[in-house]
Amino acid sequence: MNSELLKLREELFRGKQSEVDQTETPPPHTDDYRQKLGLSKRASDKEVITRYKKLLKITHPDHGGNAAAFHFIKTDYDRFRHSIKIK
């Protein structure tokens, strides 16, 4: 997911405004946040949060990011934060 977002951001900065279909379906829901972010299974919760924050900055619509990608990442980030608070 991380490499795909970076590729999308590079395309946007090069001026290749790709059309984003707003009816895209979200990726299947999984609770393996470390795998989604490309981190090792031993990554700490702090590393996961740091990676999510970095992705949120990259995809934020106010900074030229993709609104749909931002929404999916924000939703995952919120779920992860909620899951670690419950433990």
CSV table of C-alpha atoms in Angstrom, one decimal, residues 2-84:
chain,number,residue,atom,x,y,z
A,2,ASN,CA,2.8,2.4,0.9
A,3,SER,CA,4.6,2.0,-2.5
A,4,GLU,CA,1.3,2.5,-4.4
A,5,LEU,CA,0.6,5.7,-2.6
A,6,LEU,CA,4.0,7.1,-3.2
A,7,LYS,CA,3.7,6.2,-6.9
A,8,LEU,CA,0.3,8.0,-7.0
A,9,ARG,CA,1.8,11.1,-5.4
A,10,GLU,CA,4.7,11.1,-7.8
A,11,GLU,CA,2.3,11.0,-10.7
A,12,LEU,CA,0.3,13.9,-9.3
A,13,PHE,CA,3.4,16.0,-8.8
A,14,ARG,CA,4.5,15.4,-12.4
A,15,GLY,CA,1.3,16.8,-13.7
A,16,LYS,CA,-0.4,13.5,-14.6
A,17,GLN,CA,-3.7,14.2,-13.0
A,18,SER,CA,-5.1,10.7,-13.1
A,19,GLU,CA,-8.8,10.5,-12.8
A,20,VAL,CA,-9.9,8.8,-9.6
A,21,ASP,CA,-13.1,6.9,-9.7
A,22,GLN,CA,-15.0,7.9,-6.6
A,23,THR,CA,-17.0,4.7,-6.8
A,24,GLU,CA,-14.0,2.5,-6.1
A,25,THR,CA,-14.6,-0.2,-3.6
A,26,PRO,CA,-12.3,-0.2,-0.6
A,27,PRO,CA,-9.7,-2.9,-0.2
A,28,PRO,CA,-10.8,-6.0,1.8
A,29,HIS,CA,-10.8,-5.4,5.5
A,30,THR,CA,-8.0,-7.0,7.5
A,31,ASP,CA,-6.8,-6.3,10.9
A,32,ASP,CA,-3.1,-7.0,10.0
A,33,TYR,CA,-2.1,-3.4,10.0
A,34,ARG,CA,1.6,-4.1,10.0
A,35,GLN,CA,1.3,-6.2,6.8
A,36,LYS,CA,-0.8,-3.4,5.1
A,37,LEU,CA,2.0,-0.9,5.9
A,38,GLY,CA,4.8,-3.2,4.8
A,39,LEU,CA,6.3,-3.4,8.3
A,40,SER,CA,7.6,-6.5,10.0
A,41,LYS,CA,5.4,-8.5,12.3
A,42,ARG,CA,7.6,-7.4,15.2
A,43,ALA,CA,7.1,-3.7,14.5
A,44,SER,CA,5.9,-1.8,17.6
A,45,ASP,CA,2.7,0.1,17.9
A,46,LYS,CA,4.6,3.3,17.8
A,47,GLU,CA,6.2,2.4,14.4
A,48,VAL,CA,2.7,1.6,13.0
A,49,ILE,CA,1.3,4.9,14.2
A,50,THR,CA,4.3,6.8,12.7
A,51,ARG,CA,3.8,5.1,9.3
A,52,TYR,CA,0.1,5.9,9.3
A,53,LYS,CA,0.8,9.5,10.1
A,54,LYS,CA,3.3,9.7,7.3
A,55,LEU,CA,0.8,8.2,4.8
A,56,LEU,CA,-1.9,10.6,6.1
A,57,LYS,CA,0.4,13.6,5.4
A,58,ILE,CA,1.1,12.3,1.8
A,59,THR,CA,-2.5,11.6,0.9
A,60,HIS,CA,-4.2,14.6,2.6
A,61,PRO,CA,-6.4,16.4,0.1
A,62,ASP,CA,-5.2,19.8,1.3
A,63,HIS,CA,-1.7,18.9,0.2
A,64,GLY,CA,-2.5,17.6,-3.2
A,65,GLY,CA,-3.3,14.1,-2.1
A,66,ASN,CA,-6.0,11.6,-3.1
A,67,ALA,CA,-9.2,12.1,-1.0
A,68,ALA,CA,-10.3,8.5,-1.4
A,69,ALA,CA,-6.9,7.1,-0.4
A,70,PHE,CA,-6.9,9.5,2.6
A,71,HIS,CA,-10.3,8.3,3.7
A,72,PHE,CA,-9.3,4.6,3.7
A,73,ILE,CA,-6.0,5.3,5.5
A,74,LYS,CA,-7.7,7.4,8.1
A,75,THR,CA,-10.3,4.7,8.7
A,76,ASP,CA,-7.6,2.1,9.2
A,77,TYR,CA,-5.6,4.5,11.4
A,78,ASP,CA,-8.7,5.1,13.6
A,79,ARG,CA,-9.4,1.4,13.9
A,80,PHE,CA,-5.8,0.7,14.9
A,81,ARG,CA,-5.7,3.4,17.5
A,82,HIS,CA,-9.0,2.1,18.9
A,83,SER,CA,-7.7,-1.5,19.0
A,84,ILE,CA,-4.5,-0.6,21.0
